[in-house]
Short mmCIF file of C-alpha atoms in Angstrom, two decimals:
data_model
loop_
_atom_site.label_atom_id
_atom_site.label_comp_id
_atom_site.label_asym_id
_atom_site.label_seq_id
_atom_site.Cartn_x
_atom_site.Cartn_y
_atom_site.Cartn_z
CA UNK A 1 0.00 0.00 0.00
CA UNK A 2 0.99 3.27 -0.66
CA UNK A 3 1.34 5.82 1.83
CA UNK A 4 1.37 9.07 2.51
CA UNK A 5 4.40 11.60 3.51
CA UNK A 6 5.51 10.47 7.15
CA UNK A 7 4.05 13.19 9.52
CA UNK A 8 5.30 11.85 12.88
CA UNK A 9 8.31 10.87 14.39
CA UNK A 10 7.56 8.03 15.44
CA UNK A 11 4.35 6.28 18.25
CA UNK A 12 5.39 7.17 21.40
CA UNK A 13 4.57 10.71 20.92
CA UNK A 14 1.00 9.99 20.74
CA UNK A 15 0.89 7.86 23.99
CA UNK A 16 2.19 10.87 26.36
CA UNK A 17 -0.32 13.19 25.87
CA UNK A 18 -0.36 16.46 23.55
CA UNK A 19 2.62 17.46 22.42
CA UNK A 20 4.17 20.75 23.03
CA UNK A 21 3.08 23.63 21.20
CA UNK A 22 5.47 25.29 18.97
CA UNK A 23 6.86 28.42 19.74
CA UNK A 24 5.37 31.68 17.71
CA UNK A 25 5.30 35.07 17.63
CA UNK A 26 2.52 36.13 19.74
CA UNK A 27 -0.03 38.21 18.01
CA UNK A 28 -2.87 40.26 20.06
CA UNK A 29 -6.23 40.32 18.08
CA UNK A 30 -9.08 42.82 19.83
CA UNK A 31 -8.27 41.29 23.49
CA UNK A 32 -7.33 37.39 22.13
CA UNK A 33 -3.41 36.38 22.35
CA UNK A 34 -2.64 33.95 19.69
CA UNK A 35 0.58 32.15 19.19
CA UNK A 36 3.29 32.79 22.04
CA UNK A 37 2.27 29.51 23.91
CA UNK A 38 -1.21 30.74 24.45
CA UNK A 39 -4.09 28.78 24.30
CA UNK A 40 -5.39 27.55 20.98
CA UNK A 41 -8.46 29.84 19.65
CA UNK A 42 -11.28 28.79 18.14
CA UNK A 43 -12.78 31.01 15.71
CA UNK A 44 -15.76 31.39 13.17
CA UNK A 45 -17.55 33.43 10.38
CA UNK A 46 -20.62 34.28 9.76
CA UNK A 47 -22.43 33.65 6.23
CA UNK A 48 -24.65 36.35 6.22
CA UNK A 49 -24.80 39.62 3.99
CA UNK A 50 -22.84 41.72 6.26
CA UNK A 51 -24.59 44.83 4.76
CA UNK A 52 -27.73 43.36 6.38
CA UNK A 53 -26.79 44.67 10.38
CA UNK A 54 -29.22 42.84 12.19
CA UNK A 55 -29.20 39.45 10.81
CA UNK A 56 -25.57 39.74 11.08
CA UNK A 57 -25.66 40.95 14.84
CA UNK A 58 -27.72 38.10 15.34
CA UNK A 59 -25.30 35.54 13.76
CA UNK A 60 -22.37 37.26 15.53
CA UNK A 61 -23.85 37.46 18.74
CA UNK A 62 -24.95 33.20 18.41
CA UNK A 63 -21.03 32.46 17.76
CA UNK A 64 -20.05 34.43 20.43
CA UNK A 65 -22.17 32.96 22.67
CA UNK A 66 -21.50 29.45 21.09
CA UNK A 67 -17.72 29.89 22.32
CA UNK A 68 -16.36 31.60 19.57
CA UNK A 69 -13.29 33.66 20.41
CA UNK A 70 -12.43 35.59 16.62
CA UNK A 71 -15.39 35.88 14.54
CA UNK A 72 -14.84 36.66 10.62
CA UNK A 73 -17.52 38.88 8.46
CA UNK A 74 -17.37 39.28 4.74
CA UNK A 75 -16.69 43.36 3.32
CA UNK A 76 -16.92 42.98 -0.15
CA UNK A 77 -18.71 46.39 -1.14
CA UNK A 78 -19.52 49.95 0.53
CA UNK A 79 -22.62 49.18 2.35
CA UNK A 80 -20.82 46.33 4.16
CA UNK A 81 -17.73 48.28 4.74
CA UNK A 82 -20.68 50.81 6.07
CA UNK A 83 -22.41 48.76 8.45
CA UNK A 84 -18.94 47.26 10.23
CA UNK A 85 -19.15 50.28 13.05
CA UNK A 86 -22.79 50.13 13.00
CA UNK A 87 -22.06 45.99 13.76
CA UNK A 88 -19.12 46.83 16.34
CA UNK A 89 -21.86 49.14 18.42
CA UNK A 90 -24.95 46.97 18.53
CA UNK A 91 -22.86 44.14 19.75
CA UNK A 92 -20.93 46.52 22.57
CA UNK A 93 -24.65 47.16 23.65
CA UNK A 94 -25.19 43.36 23.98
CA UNK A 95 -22.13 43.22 26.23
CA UNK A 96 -21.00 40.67 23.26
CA UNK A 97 -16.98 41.84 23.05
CA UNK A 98 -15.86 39.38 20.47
CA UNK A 99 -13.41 40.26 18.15
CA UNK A 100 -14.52 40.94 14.44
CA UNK A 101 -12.33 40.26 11.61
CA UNK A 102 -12.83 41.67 8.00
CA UNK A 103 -12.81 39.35 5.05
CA UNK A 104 -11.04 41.57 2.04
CA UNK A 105 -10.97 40.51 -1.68
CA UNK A 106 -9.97 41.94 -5.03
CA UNK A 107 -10.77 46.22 -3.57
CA UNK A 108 -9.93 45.91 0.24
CA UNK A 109 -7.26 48.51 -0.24
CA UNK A 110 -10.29 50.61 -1.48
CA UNK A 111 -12.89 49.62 1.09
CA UNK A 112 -10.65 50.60 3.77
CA UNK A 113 -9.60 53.71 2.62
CA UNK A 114 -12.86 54.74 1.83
CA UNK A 115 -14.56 53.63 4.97
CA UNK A 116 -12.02 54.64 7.70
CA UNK A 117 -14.93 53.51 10.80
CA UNK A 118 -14.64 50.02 9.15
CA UNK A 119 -10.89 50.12 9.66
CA UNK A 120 -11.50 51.31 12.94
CA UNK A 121 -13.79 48.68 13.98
CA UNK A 122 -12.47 45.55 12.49
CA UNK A 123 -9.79 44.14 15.24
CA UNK A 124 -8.04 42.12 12.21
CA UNK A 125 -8.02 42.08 8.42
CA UNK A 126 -7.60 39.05 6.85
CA UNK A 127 -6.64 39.24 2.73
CA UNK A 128 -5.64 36.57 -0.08
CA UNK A 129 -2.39 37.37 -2.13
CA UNK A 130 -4.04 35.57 -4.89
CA UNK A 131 -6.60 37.93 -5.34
CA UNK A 132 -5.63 41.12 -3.98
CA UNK A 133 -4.63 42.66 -7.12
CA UNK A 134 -3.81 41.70 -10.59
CA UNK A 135 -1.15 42.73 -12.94
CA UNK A 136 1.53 45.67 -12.09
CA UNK A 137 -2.03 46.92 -9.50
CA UNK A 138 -1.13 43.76 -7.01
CA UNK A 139 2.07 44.69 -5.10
CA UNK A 140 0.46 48.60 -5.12
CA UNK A 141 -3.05 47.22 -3.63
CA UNK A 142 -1.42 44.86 -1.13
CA UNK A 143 0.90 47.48 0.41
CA UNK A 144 -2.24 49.61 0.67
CA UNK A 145 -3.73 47.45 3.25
CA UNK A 146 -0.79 46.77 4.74
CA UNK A 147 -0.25 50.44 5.01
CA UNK A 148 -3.57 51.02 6.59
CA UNK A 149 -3.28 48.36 8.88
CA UNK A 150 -0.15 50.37 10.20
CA UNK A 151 -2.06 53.13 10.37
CA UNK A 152 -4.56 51.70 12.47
CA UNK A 153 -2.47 49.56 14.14
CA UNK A 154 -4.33 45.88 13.42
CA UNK A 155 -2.70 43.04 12.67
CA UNK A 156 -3.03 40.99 9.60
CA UNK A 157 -4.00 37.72 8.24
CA UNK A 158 -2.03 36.73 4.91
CA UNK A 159 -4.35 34.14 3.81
CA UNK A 160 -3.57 31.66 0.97
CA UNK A 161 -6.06 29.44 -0.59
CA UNK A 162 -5.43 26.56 -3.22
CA UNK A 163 -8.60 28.24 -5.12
CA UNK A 164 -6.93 31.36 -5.75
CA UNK A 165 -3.01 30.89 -5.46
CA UNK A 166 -0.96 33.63 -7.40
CA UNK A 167 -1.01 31.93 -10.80
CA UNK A 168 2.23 34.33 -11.60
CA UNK A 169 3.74 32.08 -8.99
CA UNK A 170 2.69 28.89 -9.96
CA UNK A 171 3.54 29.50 -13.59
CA UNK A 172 7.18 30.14 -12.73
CA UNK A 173 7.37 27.25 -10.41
CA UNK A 174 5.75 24.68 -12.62
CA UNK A 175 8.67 25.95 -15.53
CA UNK A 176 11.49 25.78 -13.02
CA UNK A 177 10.70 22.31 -12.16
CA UNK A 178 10.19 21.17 -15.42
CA UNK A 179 14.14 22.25 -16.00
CA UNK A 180 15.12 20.49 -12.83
CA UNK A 181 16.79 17.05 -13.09
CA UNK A 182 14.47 15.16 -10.55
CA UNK A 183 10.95 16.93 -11.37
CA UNK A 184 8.38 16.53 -8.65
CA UNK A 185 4.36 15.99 -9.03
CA UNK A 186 2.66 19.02 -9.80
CA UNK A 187 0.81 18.28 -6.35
CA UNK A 188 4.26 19.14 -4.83
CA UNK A 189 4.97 22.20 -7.04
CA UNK A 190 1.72 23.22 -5.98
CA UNK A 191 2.15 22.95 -2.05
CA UNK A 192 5.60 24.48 -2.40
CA UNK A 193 3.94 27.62 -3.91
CA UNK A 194 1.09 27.55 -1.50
CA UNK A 195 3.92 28.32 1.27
CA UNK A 196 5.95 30.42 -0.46
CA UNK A 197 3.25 32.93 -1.23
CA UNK A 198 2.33 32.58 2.43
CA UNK A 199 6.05 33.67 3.25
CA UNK A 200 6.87 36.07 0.51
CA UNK A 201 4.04 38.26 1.40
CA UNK A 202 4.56 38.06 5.03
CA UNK A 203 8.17 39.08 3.93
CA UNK A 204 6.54 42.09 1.60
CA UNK A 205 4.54 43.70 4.73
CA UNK A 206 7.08 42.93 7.31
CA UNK A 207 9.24 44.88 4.83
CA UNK A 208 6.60 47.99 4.39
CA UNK A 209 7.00 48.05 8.59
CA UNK A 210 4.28 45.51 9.51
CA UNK A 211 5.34 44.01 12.71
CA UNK A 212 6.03 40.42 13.23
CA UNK A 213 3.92 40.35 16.03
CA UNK A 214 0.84 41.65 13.61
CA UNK A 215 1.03 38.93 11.38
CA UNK A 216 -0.69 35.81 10.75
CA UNK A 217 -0.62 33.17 8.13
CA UNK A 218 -2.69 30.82 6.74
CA UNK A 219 -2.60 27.85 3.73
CA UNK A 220 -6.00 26.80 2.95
CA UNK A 221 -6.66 23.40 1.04
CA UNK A 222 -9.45 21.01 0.66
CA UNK A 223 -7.22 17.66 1.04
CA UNK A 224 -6.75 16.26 4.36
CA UNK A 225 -2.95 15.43 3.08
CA UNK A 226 -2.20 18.41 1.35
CA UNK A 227 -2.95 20.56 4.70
CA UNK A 228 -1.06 18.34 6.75
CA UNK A 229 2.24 18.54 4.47
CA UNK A 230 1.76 22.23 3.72
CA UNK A 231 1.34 23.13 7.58
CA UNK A 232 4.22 20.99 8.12
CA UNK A 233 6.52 22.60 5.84
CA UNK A 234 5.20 26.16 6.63
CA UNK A 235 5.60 25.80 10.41
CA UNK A 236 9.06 24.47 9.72
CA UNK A 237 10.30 27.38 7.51
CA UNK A 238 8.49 29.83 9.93
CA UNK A 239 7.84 30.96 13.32
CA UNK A 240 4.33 33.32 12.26
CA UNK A 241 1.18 32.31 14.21
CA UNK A 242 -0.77 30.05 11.95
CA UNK A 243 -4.19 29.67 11.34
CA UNK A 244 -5.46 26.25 10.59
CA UNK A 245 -8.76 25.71 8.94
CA UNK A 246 -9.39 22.96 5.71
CA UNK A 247 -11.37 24.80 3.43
CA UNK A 248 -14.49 23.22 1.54
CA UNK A 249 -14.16 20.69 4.13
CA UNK A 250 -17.40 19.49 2.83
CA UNK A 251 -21.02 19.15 4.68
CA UNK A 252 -22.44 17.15 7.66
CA UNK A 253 -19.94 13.87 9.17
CA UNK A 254 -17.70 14.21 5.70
CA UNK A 255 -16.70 17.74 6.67
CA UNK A 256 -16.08 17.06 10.63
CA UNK A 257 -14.13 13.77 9.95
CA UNK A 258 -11.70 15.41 7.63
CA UNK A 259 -11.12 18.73 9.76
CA UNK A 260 -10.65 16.85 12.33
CA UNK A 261 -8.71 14.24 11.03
CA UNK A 262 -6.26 17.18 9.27
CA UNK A 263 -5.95 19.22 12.13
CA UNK A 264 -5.58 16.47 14.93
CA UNK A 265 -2.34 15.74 13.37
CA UNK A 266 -1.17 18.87 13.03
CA UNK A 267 -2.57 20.14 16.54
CA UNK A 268 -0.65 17.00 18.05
CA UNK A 269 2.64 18.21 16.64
CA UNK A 270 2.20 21.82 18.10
CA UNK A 271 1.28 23.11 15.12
CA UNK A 272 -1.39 25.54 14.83
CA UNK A 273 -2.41 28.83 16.86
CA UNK A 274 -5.77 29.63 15.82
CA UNK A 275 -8.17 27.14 13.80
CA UNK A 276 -11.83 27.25 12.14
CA UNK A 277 -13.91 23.82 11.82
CA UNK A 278 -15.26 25.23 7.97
CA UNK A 279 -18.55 23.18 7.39
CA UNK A 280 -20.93 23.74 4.94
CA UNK A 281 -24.72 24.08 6.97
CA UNK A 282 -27.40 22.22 6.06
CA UNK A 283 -30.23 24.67 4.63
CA UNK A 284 -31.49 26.57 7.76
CA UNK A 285 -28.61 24.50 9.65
CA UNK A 286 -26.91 26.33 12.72
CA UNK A 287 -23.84 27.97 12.14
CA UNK A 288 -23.02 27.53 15.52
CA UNK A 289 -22.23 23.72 14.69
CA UNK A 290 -18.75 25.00 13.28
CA UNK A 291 -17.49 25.95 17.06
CA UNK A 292 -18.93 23.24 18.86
CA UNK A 293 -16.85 21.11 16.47
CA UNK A 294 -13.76 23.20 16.82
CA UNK A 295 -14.44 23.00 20.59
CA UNK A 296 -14.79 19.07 20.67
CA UNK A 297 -11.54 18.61 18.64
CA UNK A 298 -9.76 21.09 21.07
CA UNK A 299 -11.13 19.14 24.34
CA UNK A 300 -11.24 15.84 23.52
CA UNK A 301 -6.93 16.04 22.43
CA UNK A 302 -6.62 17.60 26.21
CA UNK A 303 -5.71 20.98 24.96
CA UNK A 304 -8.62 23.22 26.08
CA UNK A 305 -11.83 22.58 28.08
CA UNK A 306 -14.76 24.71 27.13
CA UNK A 307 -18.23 22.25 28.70
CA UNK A 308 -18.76 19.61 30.63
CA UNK A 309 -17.81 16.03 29.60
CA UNK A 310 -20.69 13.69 28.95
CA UNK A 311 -19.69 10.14 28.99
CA UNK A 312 -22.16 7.48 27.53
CA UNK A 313 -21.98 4.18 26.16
CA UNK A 314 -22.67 2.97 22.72
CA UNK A 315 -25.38 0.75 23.46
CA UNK A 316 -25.45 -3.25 23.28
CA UNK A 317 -28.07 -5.37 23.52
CA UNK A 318 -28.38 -5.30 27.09
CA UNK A 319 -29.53 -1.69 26.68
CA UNK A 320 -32.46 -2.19 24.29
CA UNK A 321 -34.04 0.73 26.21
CA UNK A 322 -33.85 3.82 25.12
CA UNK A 323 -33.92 5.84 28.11
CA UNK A 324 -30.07 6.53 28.72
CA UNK A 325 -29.73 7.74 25.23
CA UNK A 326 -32.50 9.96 25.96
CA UNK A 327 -31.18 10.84 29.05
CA UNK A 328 -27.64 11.94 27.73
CA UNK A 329 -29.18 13.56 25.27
CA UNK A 330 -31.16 15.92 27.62
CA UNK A 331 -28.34 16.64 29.50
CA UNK A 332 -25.90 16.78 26.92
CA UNK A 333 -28.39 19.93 25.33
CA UNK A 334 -29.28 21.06 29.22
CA UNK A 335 -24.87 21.83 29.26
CA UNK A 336 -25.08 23.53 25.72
CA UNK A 337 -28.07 25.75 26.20
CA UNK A 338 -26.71 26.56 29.64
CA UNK A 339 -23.20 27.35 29.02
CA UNK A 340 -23.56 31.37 28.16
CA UNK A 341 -25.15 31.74 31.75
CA UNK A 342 -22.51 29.12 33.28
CA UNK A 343 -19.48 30.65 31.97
CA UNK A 344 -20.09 33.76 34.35
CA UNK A 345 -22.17 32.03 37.26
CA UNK A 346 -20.00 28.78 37.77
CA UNK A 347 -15.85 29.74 36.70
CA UNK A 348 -14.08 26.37 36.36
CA UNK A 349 -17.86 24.35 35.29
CA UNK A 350 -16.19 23.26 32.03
CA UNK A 351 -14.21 20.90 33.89
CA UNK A 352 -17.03 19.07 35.48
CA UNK A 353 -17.22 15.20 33.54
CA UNK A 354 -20.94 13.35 33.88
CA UNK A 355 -21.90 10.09 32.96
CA UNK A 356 -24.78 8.32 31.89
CA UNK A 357 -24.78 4.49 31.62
CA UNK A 358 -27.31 2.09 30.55
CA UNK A 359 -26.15 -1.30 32.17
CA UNK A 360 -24.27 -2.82 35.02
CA UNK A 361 -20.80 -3.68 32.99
CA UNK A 362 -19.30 -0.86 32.84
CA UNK A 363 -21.68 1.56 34.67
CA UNK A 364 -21.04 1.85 37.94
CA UNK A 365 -16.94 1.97 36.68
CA UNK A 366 -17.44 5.01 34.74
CA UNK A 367 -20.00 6.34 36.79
CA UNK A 368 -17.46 6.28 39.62
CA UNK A 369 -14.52 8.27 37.59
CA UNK A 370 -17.09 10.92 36.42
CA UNK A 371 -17.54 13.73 38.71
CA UNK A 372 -21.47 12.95 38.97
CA UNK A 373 -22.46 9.57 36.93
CA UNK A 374 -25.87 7.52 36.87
CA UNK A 375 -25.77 3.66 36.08
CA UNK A 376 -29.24 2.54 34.21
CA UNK A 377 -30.85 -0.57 34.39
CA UNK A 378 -30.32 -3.02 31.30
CA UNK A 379 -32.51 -5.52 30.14
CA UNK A 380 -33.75 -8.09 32.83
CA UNK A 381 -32.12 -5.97 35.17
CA UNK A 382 -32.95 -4.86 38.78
CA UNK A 383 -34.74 -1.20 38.14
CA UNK A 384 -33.02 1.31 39.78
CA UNK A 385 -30.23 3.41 38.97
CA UNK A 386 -27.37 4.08 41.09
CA UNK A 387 -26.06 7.71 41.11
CA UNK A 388 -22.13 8.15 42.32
CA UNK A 389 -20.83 11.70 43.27
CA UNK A 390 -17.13 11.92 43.18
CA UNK A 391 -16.57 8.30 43.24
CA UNK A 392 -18.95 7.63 46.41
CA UNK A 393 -22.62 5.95 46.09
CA UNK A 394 -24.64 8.85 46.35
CA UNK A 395 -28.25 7.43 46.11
CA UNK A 396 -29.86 4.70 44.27
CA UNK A 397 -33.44 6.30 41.96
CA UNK A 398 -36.63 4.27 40.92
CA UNK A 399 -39.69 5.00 38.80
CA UNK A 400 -40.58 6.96 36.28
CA UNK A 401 -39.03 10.10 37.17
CA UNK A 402 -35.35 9.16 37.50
CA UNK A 403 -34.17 11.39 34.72
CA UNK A 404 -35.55 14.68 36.04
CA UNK A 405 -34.51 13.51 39.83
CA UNK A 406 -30.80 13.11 37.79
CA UNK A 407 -30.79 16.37 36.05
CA UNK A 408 -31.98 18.04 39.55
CA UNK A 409 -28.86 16.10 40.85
CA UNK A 410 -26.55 17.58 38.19
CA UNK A 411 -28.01 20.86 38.48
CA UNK A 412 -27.21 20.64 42.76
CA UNK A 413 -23.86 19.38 42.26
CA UNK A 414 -22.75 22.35 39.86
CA UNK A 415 -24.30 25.13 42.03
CA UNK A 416 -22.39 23.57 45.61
CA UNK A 417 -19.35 22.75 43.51
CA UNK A 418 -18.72 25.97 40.96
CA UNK A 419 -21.32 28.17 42.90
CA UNK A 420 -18.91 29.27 45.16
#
């Protein structure tokens, strides 16, 4: 079998726990440290039309809320770039402080100088160096922004994409290779320019007086192994905070497998300082389901905790009922719908680990190293449920009403534990 480019070292790196993060230049975004050994932020973007200001207050405010730390809003045209302060100040009066970045293509340089609030407002700009300018107008349009970022003193985001690499730059890599001796694949020559637009242009504003500490990169693909080796090589040939995101990541489980897949890797190998689980929404879908994801991938590899862990078996058939899966269901959505008031009210909640367990196997066992766990009947079983608080037999429940007597338990054991 075939296989891919070797991205590890070698096993026992995966069976000590995360590894360290690599070092980068710390970059401050609206309030947010990223790189510099800080934590790894999750961030977002909204898909409405930004020029509509309430229906993308709404959206912003519903990330925010969701956990996202960085949220990203399309300016494409004046009336966008116009309704950015109008945005910024609706949210301030929602107590909703999240960071906005602006999403620049082909006339950002225009945008911003025309709309100087939008500048302002904006805590980041991100832009494309395949689509910033064409012709002799590119390096003039680019140092524009870069200028104005100065000005206003925002950092950057030099953002690559596969869908709109500098074709100037491919053209002369695909020729040089064709002269060299051992060509490689035009998937290679590809990747190769991918990271060298990312660094040339970080190069370009650092040179126009663009701090290091302003600038972040990213290399957006669609391939699970193409981000891995192009993250890989960039991290290695830099020390810029990197964003990591797989674009057109795709809808539904296809998306969230291969983001997660992609960015595992790379997260494991202390690569990556900001990332952005990019899934296509079902029609009327949440957008919300983006940070959850990113939040899930962040907590389950150890890095971050952001809610409470809810343990619960598969199923077998000794649990042909269906009332544990209902029950982890209800309090699985009781610790998402809560989390906005629980973030303020209980510090330190996200830490708390539940379980809910439909038979006598492995119940109790789990149920035991959960902070608060509940061990169901199974089939043929004796009908009650034990309930264990911190690894003690707290009380055994019967009847019908042993899921609301549970969440009432849960509920208790957060307000004594994180009340305080």
């Amino acid at each position: 079998m075939n296989r891919p480019e070797q991205v590890s070292s070698g096993r026992s790196e995966y069976l000590s726990g995360p590894m360290p993060r690599k070092q980068t230049v710390a970059v401050p975004v609206g309030g947010v440290i990223c790189g510099g050994g800080a934590p790894v932020v999750v961030q977002s973007m909204t898909n409405t039309d930004t020029a509509d200001i309430a229906s993308t207050v709404k959206q912003v405010a519903a990330l925010a809320r969701a956990g996202s730390e960085i949220v990203r809003i399309t300016v494409d045209r004046n009336e966008s770039a116009a309704a950015v302060p109008h945005i910024r100040e609706k949210l301030e009066a929602m107590n909703v402080d999240v960071p906005l970045v602006g999403d620049f293509h082909y006339i950002g340089h225009k945008l911003l100088a025309d709309h100087p609030a939008c500048a302002e407002a904006l805590a980041k700009y991100r832009i494309n160096p395949g689509n910033v300018g064409f012709g002799e107008k590119k390096d003039r349009q680019f140092a524009d922004i870069v200028e104005m970022a100065i000005r206003h003193d925002k950092p950057v985001r030099i953002g690559v994409n596969w869908g709109s690499l500098d074709q100037a730059l491919l053209t002369r890599l695909m020729d040089e290779n064709k002269e060299n001796g051992s060509p490689l694949s035009a998937r290679e020559v590809m990747r190769d320019a991918i990271v060298r637009s990312a660094l040339l242009s970080a190069e370009e504003a650092e040179r126009l007086g663009l701090g290091r500490d302003k600038i972040i990169l990213s290399a957006k693909v669609s391939q699970v192994q193409d981000l891995i080796a192009v993250y890989t090589d960039l991290a290695r040939r830099s020390d810029h905070c990197l964003h990591l995101g797989l674009t057109e990541a795709g809808m539904g489980s296809k998306g969230i497998v291969a983001s997660s897949a992609a960015m595992g890797i790379l997260l494991q190998q202390g690569i990556g300082d900001t990332i952005r689980i990019s899934l296509t929404p079902e029609p009327g879908g949440d957008r919300t389901r983006e940070v959850q994801v990113a939040q899930e991938l962040l907590q389950t590899m150890g890095f971050r905790s952001f809610v409470p862990v809810v343990a619960a078996c598969p199923g077998c058939g000794r649990t042909t009922s269906t009332v544990f899966q209902e029950l982890a269901q209800r309090i699985q959505e009781d610790i998402r719908s809560n989390m906005p008031e629980w973030r303020e009210k209980y510090p330190g909640v996200e830490e708390l680990s539940v379980a809910v367990m439909g038979c006598i196997v492995n119940g109790p066992g789990e149920s035991k190293h959960a902070n608060i766990g509940i061990s169901l009947p199974g089939t043929g079983e004796t009908p009650a449920a034990p309930v264990f608080i911190d690894g003690k037999k707290a009380a055994t429940l019967r009847g019908a009403n042993i899921a609301q007597e549970f969440q009432g338990m849960v509920q208790a054991y957060i307000e004594e534990r994180y009340g305080k």
